[in-house]
Amino acid sequence: MRIVYTILFCMLALTITANISSASNNSINIYLFKSDTCSPCNITEKILYEKIQSYPNVDLHFITIDNKQGYSQYQDFGIAYNMINEASSVPAIFIGNDYIVGYKDGIGNDIEELIKKYQNGTSGTKGDMVFTAPELITKQWFSENYLKDVVVQGNTGLNIYVFYTSFCGPCADLVNHINSGKWGENVHFYLFNVSSGNITDEIYADRMNTAFLNAFVIKDRVYPQIFVGDDFYKGYEPSMLEKMVEYYSSNLTQNSRSNVVFGRYSDEFKSYAKTRALLEKGTNITVKPTHKNDQNELFIDTNVKTTPNTMGSLLTSSKSIPLWILMMLSIVYLLYKRIRT
């Protein structure tokens, strides 16, 4: 009889293991990036808690960008999802291959739609991959998708893209060097001042900077930055430009990564910057992402449940009924053993 119980026990254990593995694969992972000083983040968090009560297979991951580790992790997500216009904005919710940035009325419905979209789980999606192996998603995804089937049109010379600030000594030296040099008609410098004082130019430069950093999988914003061909340089030393021009002039850079990024985004961001600048000056023009306009209409629902969805829900989930069977049979087995002795 003891052998029979042992066999039953092993069969149930295997069933539970398979069941738990299945539940894990079917988990819907939601990643919420927030700041402790962000009121819309707190409201979004409450709404998110309310929405997941009917979905026991949802696992929540809260990451604050107020510390270096959390901010760095947000940059990984931004690179993986190719976020440009919304870079560094919070709250930011990532579910599967989709994301929502900012707060707006009706965000709860948007969240629920994505939960239903990934009802079979988010395993293997961009969000899960970048959370567990950021170096894999950033390198592999960009090499396979970012530059795919893009051909740059325009001049055939050497293009060098420089990002700098007005408050940086090496930046000033670099810009003066560029402006005073005789580089020839086939060498083209594109200068982006991210702190020029002109709101339109700053927005354009900042968005272009984000696009370049994303494409080159770089998270640090240290100036000056120089992008040429498929390479990236930071800092400045007097002889570097001459060496750079000499080296890259003899190498084909027409369809290089830096040219592709500039060709793909320049016109789009010029238009975006003009419209966004008008918006920030108080006009009624709206641009994407529209959540920037919604923050004056925030509300707090005091009836929202804030009890987190924990692993304890597995005990009441229909997927976990074998756990109860195991408990009951364990009790029976212990009673039988006690009687026999």
Short mmCIF file of C-alpha atoms in Angstrom, two decimals:
data_model
loop_
_atom_site.label_atom_id
_atom_site.label_comp_id
_atom_site.label_asym_id
_atom_site.label_seq_id
_atom_site.Cartn_x
_atom_site.Cartn_y
_atom_site.Cartn_z
CA MET A 1 0.00 0.00 0.00
CA ARG A 2 2.86 2.31 0.81
CA ILE A 3 4.23 1.79 -2.71
CA VAL A 4 0.86 2.79 -4.19
CA TYR A 5 0.82 6.02 -2.17
CA THR A 6 4.39 6.75 -3.16
CA ILE A 7 3.53 6.33 -6.85
CA LEU A 8 0.47 8.58 -6.48
CA PHE A 9 2.54 11.17 -4.68
CA CYS A 10 5.17 11.22 -7.45
CA MET A 11 2.52 11.47 -10.18
CA LEU A 12 0.90 14.42 -8.45
CA ALA A 13 4.25 16.12 -7.96
CA LEU A 14 4.98 15.81 -11.67
CA THR A 15 1.53 17.17 -12.49
CA ILE A 16 2.07 20.16 -10.23
CA THR A 17 5.51 20.84 -11.68
CA ALA A 18 4.13 20.80 -15.20
CA ASN A 19 1.21 22.93 -14.07
CA ILE A 20 3.44 25.53 -12.45
CA SER A 21 5.71 25.57 -15.51
CA SER A 22 2.69 26.13 -17.72
CA ALA A 23 1.46 28.92 -15.44
CA SER A 24 4.90 30.54 -15.61
CA ASN A 25 4.97 30.38 -19.41
CA ASN A 26 1.47 31.87 -19.47
CA SER A 27 2.41 34.72 -17.15
CA ILE A 28 1.68 38.22 -18.38
CA ASN A 29 4.57 40.36 -17.21
CA ILE A 30 3.85 44.06 -16.82
CA TYR A 31 6.72 46.48 -16.23
CA LEU A 32 5.86 49.87 -14.75
CA PHE A 33 8.57 52.52 -14.61
CA LYS A 34 7.77 55.34 -12.21
CA SER A 35 9.18 58.10 -10.04
CA ASP A 36 8.29 58.57 -6.39
CA THR A 37 7.76 62.29 -7.02
CA CYS A 38 5.41 61.73 -9.98
CA SER A 39 1.68 62.10 -9.16
CA PRO A 40 0.51 60.61 -12.51
CA CYS A 41 2.70 57.58 -11.72
CA ASN A 42 0.87 56.99 -8.42
CA ILE A 43 -2.52 57.30 -10.10
CA THR A 44 -1.50 54.94 -12.92
CA GLU A 45 -0.26 52.43 -10.34
CA LYS A 46 -3.64 52.42 -8.57
CA ILE A 47 -5.52 51.97 -11.82
CA LEU A 48 -3.17 49.17 -12.80
CA TYR A 49 -3.81 47.38 -9.51
CA GLU A 50 -7.55 47.65 -10.08
CA LYS A 51 -7.37 46.25 -13.60
CA ILE A 52 -5.32 43.15 -12.75
CA GLN A 53 -7.69 41.82 -10.08
CA SER A 54 -9.48 39.72 -12.72
CA TYR A 55 -6.25 38.40 -14.21
CA PRO A 56 -4.45 36.05 -11.76
CA ASN A 57 -1.67 35.28 -14.26
CA VAL A 58 -0.41 38.88 -14.27
CA ASP A 59 2.98 39.53 -12.66
CA LEU A 60 3.78 43.17 -11.89
CA HIS A 61 7.28 44.62 -11.87
CA PHE A 62 7.70 48.10 -10.41
CA ILE A 63 10.92 49.95 -11.22
CA THR A 64 11.69 53.46 -9.99
CA ILE A 65 13.91 55.65 -12.12
CA ASP A 66 14.97 57.67 -9.06
CA ASN A 67 18.10 55.55 -8.64
CA LYS A 68 20.92 54.78 -11.05
CA GLN A 69 20.01 51.11 -11.49
CA GLY A 70 16.35 51.80 -12.26
CA TYR A 71 17.15 54.64 -14.64
CA SER A 72 19.69 52.47 -16.47
CA GLN A 73 17.10 49.71 -16.78
CA TYR A 74 14.63 52.21 -18.24
CA GLN A 75 17.24 53.16 -20.83
CA ASP A 76 17.53 49.47 -21.77
CA PHE A 77 13.78 49.35 -22.38
CA GLY A 78 13.93 52.61 -24.34
CA ILE A 79 16.61 51.19 -26.61
CA ALA A 80 14.78 47.89 -27.12
CA TYR A 81 11.48 49.59 -27.96
CA ASN A 82 13.18 52.33 -30.01
CA MET A 83 11.54 55.02 -27.88
CA ILE A 84 12.52 58.47 -29.07
CA ASN A 85 9.80 61.08 -28.58
CA GLU A 86 8.84 59.58 -25.22
CA ALA A 87 12.37 58.95 -23.91
CA SER A 88 12.68 59.22 -20.10
CA SER A 89 8.99 60.09 -19.60
CA VAL A 90 7.07 58.39 -16.79
CA PRO A 91 4.86 56.60 -16.03
CA ALA A 92 5.81 54.03 -18.65
CA ILE A 93 4.13 50.62 -18.93
CA PHE A 94 5.57 47.81 -21.03
CA ILE A 95 3.50 44.71 -21.86
CA GLY A 96 4.81 42.25 -24.42
CA ASN A 97 5.90 44.14 -27.52
CA ASP A 98 3.76 47.18 -26.68
CA TYR A 99 4.13 50.12 -24.34
CA ILE A 100 2.16 53.06 -22.95
CA VAL A 101 3.92 56.25 -21.86
CA GLY A 102 2.34 58.95 -19.73
CA TYR A 103 -1.03 59.26 -18.05
CA LYS A 104 -4.30 60.06 -19.78
CA ASP A 105 -8.00 59.52 -19.18
CA GLY A 106 -8.93 55.98 -20.18
CA ILE A 107 -5.48 54.53 -19.58
CA GLY A 108 -7.11 51.67 -17.66
CA ASN A 109 -8.89 50.55 -20.81
CA ASP A 110 -5.64 50.69 -22.78
CA ILE A 111 -3.93 48.53 -20.16
CA GLU A 112 -6.75 45.98 -20.17
CA GLU A 113 -6.68 45.73 -23.96
CA LEU A 114 -3.00 44.83 -23.85
CA ILE A 115 -3.57 42.28 -21.08
CA LYS A 116 -6.19 40.60 -23.26
CA LYS A 117 -3.88 40.79 -26.28
CA TYR A 118 -1.24 38.83 -24.38
CA GLN A 119 -3.63 36.51 -22.54
CA ASN A 120 -1.47 33.54 -23.50
CA GLY A 121 1.58 35.08 -21.85
CA THR A 122 4.40 37.44 -22.72
CA SER A 123 7.20 34.86 -22.84
CA GLY A 124 9.61 35.59 -25.68
CA THR A 125 8.35 39.15 -26.23
CA LYS A 126 10.53 42.24 -26.23
CA GLY A 127 9.63 43.25 -22.66
CA ASP A 128 10.50 39.91 -21.09
CA MET A 129 13.71 39.65 -23.08
CA VAL A 130 15.05 43.08 -22.19
CA PHE A 131 14.14 42.57 -18.53
CA THR A 132 16.08 39.32 -18.26
CA ALA A 133 18.85 39.84 -20.87
CA PRO A 134 19.14 43.50 -21.94
CA GLU A 135 22.43 42.97 -23.75
CA LEU A 136 20.77 40.39 -26.03
CA ILE A 137 17.78 42.46 -27.05
CA THR A 138 19.69 45.68 -27.64
CA LYS A 139 22.38 44.15 -29.84
CA GLN A 140 20.46 41.47 -31.68
CA TRP A 141 17.28 43.45 -32.28
CA PHE A 142 19.11 46.45 -33.69
CA SER A 143 21.36 44.42 -35.96
CA GLU A 144 18.38 42.52 -37.39
CA ASN A 145 15.72 45.22 -37.59
CA TYR A 146 16.92 48.76 -37.08
CA LEU A 147 18.98 49.08 -40.25
CA LYS A 148 17.07 46.56 -42.34
CA ASP A 149 16.45 47.48 -46.00
CA VAL A 150 17.33 51.16 -45.54
CA VAL A 151 19.31 52.94 -48.23
CA VAL A 152 20.52 56.49 -47.64
CA GLN A 153 19.92 59.06 -50.36
CA GLY A 154 21.81 62.33 -50.66
CA ASN A 155 25.41 63.46 -50.79
CA THR A 156 28.14 60.89 -51.21
CA GLY A 157 30.68 62.66 -49.03
CA LEU A 158 31.77 62.03 -45.48
CA ASN A 159 29.12 63.01 -42.91
CA ILE A 160 30.13 63.66 -39.30
CA TYR A 161 27.44 64.25 -36.67
CA VAL A 162 28.38 66.20 -33.55
CA PHE A 163 26.26 66.68 -30.41
CA TYR A 164 27.37 69.22 -27.82
CA THR A 165 26.23 71.68 -25.15
CA SER A 166 26.86 75.38 -24.63
CA PHE A 167 28.27 74.79 -21.15
CA CYS A 168 31.06 72.37 -22.02
CA GLY A 169 34.69 73.49 -22.50
CA PRO A 170 35.75 70.59 -24.76
CA CYS A 171 32.54 71.14 -26.75
CA ALA A 172 33.48 74.76 -27.44
CA ASP A 173 36.99 73.72 -28.49
CA LEU A 174 35.58 71.08 -30.85
CA VAL A 175 33.09 73.47 -32.47
CA ASN A 176 35.76 76.14 -32.92
CA HIS A 177 38.04 73.55 -34.48
CA ILE A 178 35.30 72.51 -36.92
CA ASN A 179 34.46 76.10 -37.87
CA SER A 180 38.09 77.10 -38.38
CA GLY A 181 39.18 74.07 -40.37
CA LYS A 182 39.37 73.60 -44.15
CA TRP A 183 37.84 70.20 -44.62
CA GLY A 184 37.07 70.12 -48.32
CA GLU A 185 33.76 70.00 -50.15
CA ASN A 186 33.20 66.29 -49.51
CA VAL A 187 33.31 66.56 -45.72
CA HIS A 188 30.06 67.62 -44.05
CA PHE A 189 29.68 68.40 -40.35
CA TYR A 190 26.20 68.37 -38.76
CA LEU A 191 26.20 70.20 -35.43
CA PHE A 192 23.48 69.69 -32.80
CA ASN A 193 23.48 71.97 -29.75
CA VAL A 194 21.20 70.39 -27.13
CA SER A 195 21.29 73.56 -25.00
CA SER A 196 21.19 76.38 -27.54
CA GLY A 197 18.45 78.37 -25.80
CA ASN A 198 16.14 78.10 -28.80
CA ILE A 199 13.34 75.73 -27.79
CA THR A 200 12.71 74.41 -31.31
CA ASP A 201 16.40 73.74 -31.95
CA GLU A 202 16.84 72.13 -28.54
CA ILE A 203 13.90 69.76 -29.05
CA TYR A 204 15.19 68.80 -32.49
CA ALA A 205 18.74 68.25 -31.22
CA ASP A 206 17.57 66.26 -28.20
CA ARG A 207 15.35 63.94 -30.27
CA MET A 208 18.11 63.39 -32.82
CA ASN A 209 20.56 62.70 -29.99
CA THR A 210 18.20 60.08 -28.55
CA ALA A 211 17.83 58.43 -31.97
CA PHE A 212 21.62 58.21 -32.42
CA LEU A 213 22.19 56.89 -28.90
CA ASN A 214 19.48 54.27 -29.35
CA ALA A 215 20.87 53.13 -32.68
CA PHE A 216 24.39 52.79 -31.29
CA VAL A 217 23.12 51.19 -28.06
CA ILE A 218 24.62 53.91 -25.85
CA LYS A 219 23.06 55.01 -22.55
CA ASP A 220 25.47 57.68 -21.29
CA ARG A 221 24.99 61.29 -22.37
CA VAL A 222 28.53 62.62 -22.11
CA TYR A 223 29.40 65.52 -24.40
CA PRO A 224 30.75 66.14 -26.93
CA GLN A 225 29.60 63.14 -28.95
CA ILE A 226 30.75 62.38 -32.48
CA PHE A 227 29.08 59.85 -34.78
CA VAL A 228 30.75 58.92 -38.05
CA GLY A 229 30.14 55.84 -40.15
CA ASP A 230 29.38 52.96 -37.82
CA ASP A 231 31.47 54.40 -34.99
CA PHE A 232 30.97 56.62 -31.95
CA TYR A 233 33.46 58.87 -30.15
CA LYS A 234 33.11 60.98 -27.02
CA GLY A 235 35.32 63.79 -25.79
CA TYR A 236 37.76 65.90 -27.77
CA GLU A 237 41.46 66.16 -28.42
CA PRO A 238 43.04 68.54 -30.97
CA SER A 239 44.25 66.07 -33.60
CA MET A 240 41.23 63.76 -33.61
CA LEU A 241 39.27 65.47 -36.41
CA GLU A 242 42.11 65.37 -38.92
CA LYS A 243 42.72 61.68 -38.13
CA MET A 244 39.00 60.98 -38.40
CA VAL A 245 38.64 62.69 -41.78
CA GLU A 246 41.73 60.97 -43.13
CA TYR A 247 40.59 57.53 -42.01
CA TYR A 248 36.91 57.66 -42.94
CA SER A 249 37.39 59.43 -46.27
CA SER A 250 38.93 56.21 -47.58
CA ASN A 251 36.12 54.05 -46.20
CA LEU A 252 32.63 53.73 -47.59
CA THR A 253 30.18 55.21 -45.06
CA GLN A 254 27.23 56.03 -47.31
CA ASN A 255 24.89 53.42 -45.86
CA SER A 256 26.47 53.37 -42.43
CA ARG A 257 24.48 53.43 -39.22
CA SER A 258 24.95 57.15 -38.54
CA ASN A 259 23.79 58.14 -42.03
CA VAL A 260 20.79 55.84 -41.79
CA VAL A 261 19.68 57.39 -38.49
CA PHE A 262 20.04 60.93 -39.81
CA GLY A 263 18.28 60.14 -43.07
CA ARG A 264 15.44 58.36 -41.34
CA TYR A 265 14.65 60.89 -38.61
CA SER A 266 15.90 64.36 -39.52
CA ASP A 267 12.87 65.69 -41.42
CA GLU A 268 10.44 63.99 -39.05
CA PHE A 269 12.02 65.55 -35.97
CA LYS A 270 12.27 69.00 -37.52
CA SER A 271 8.51 68.95 -37.99
CA TYR A 272 7.96 67.46 -34.54
CA ALA A 273 10.18 70.09 -32.89
CA LYS A 274 8.30 73.01 -34.46
CA THR A 275 4.92 71.65 -33.41
CA ARG A 276 6.09 70.66 -29.94
CA ALA A 277 7.66 74.10 -29.38
CA LEU A 278 4.34 75.75 -30.20
CA LEU A 279 2.61 73.43 -27.76
CA GLU A 280 5.03 74.26 -24.96
CA LYS A 281 4.46 77.97 -25.55
CA GLY A 282 0.82 77.53 -24.52
CA THR A 283 -1.05 77.16 -27.80
CA ASN A 284 -3.89 74.66 -28.38
CA ILE A 285 -1.88 72.55 -30.80
CA THR A 286 -1.64 68.89 -29.75
CA VAL A 287 1.07 66.49 -30.79
CA LYS A 288 1.91 62.91 -29.94
CA PRO A 289 2.34 61.77 -27.23
CA THR A 290 -0.91 63.46 -26.18
CA HIS A 291 -0.50 62.58 -22.50
CA LYS A 292 1.54 65.77 -22.10
CA ASN A 293 -1.72 67.66 -22.47
CA ASP A 294 -3.75 65.52 -20.08
CA GLN A 295 -1.90 66.12 -16.84
CA ASN A 296 -4.05 69.12 -15.90
CA GLU A 297 -7.08 66.84 -15.68
CA LEU A 298 -5.77 64.25 -13.23
CA PHE A 299 -8.13 62.59 -10.78
CA ILE A 300 -7.71 60.27 -7.83
CA ASP A 301 -10.17 57.42 -7.39
CA THR A 302 -10.25 56.62 -3.68
CA ASN A 303 -12.20 53.41 -4.30
CA VAL A 304 -9.39 51.72 -6.21
CA LYS A 305 -8.15 48.52 -4.58
CA THR A 306 -4.45 48.63 -3.84
CA THR A 307 -3.90 45.04 -2.71
CA PRO A 308 -1.09 43.64 -4.86
CA ASN A 309 -1.59 40.52 -6.92
CA THR A 310 0.79 37.98 -5.37
CA MET A 311 1.82 34.38 -5.86
CA GLY A 312 -0.82 33.52 -3.26
CA SER A 313 -3.43 33.85 -5.96
CA LEU A 314 -2.14 30.57 -7.41
CA LEU A 315 -3.88 28.75 -4.57
CA THR A 316 -7.27 30.02 -5.71
CA SER A 317 -6.57 29.78 -9.42
CA SER A 318 -8.29 27.05 -11.40
CA LYS A 319 -4.86 26.21 -12.81
CA SER A 320 -3.67 25.26 -9.31
CA ILE A 321 -6.37 22.81 -8.16
CA PRO A 322 -3.79 19.96 -7.95
CA LEU A 323 -2.23 21.76 -4.98
CA TRP A 324 -5.37 21.08 -2.95
CA ILE A 325 -5.35 17.46 -4.05
CA LEU A 326 -1.75 17.16 -2.94
CA MET A 327 -2.56 18.62 0.48
CA MET A 328 -5.50 16.27 0.98
CA LEU A 329 -3.60 13.17 -0.10
CA SER A 330 -0.65 14.15 2.07
CA ILE A 331 -2.96 14.27 5.07
CA VAL A 332 -4.45 10.90 4.17
CA TYR A 333 -0.98 9.42 3.78
CA LEU A 334 0.16 10.75 7.15
CA LEU A 335 -2.97 9.38 8.86
CA TYR A 336 -2.49 6.00 7.20
CA LYS A 337 1.15 5.90 8.30
CA ARG A 338 0.15 6.82 11.86
CA ILE A 339 -2.47 4.05 11.99
CA ARG A 340 -0.01 1.46 10.65
CA THR A 341 2.49 2.34 13.36
#
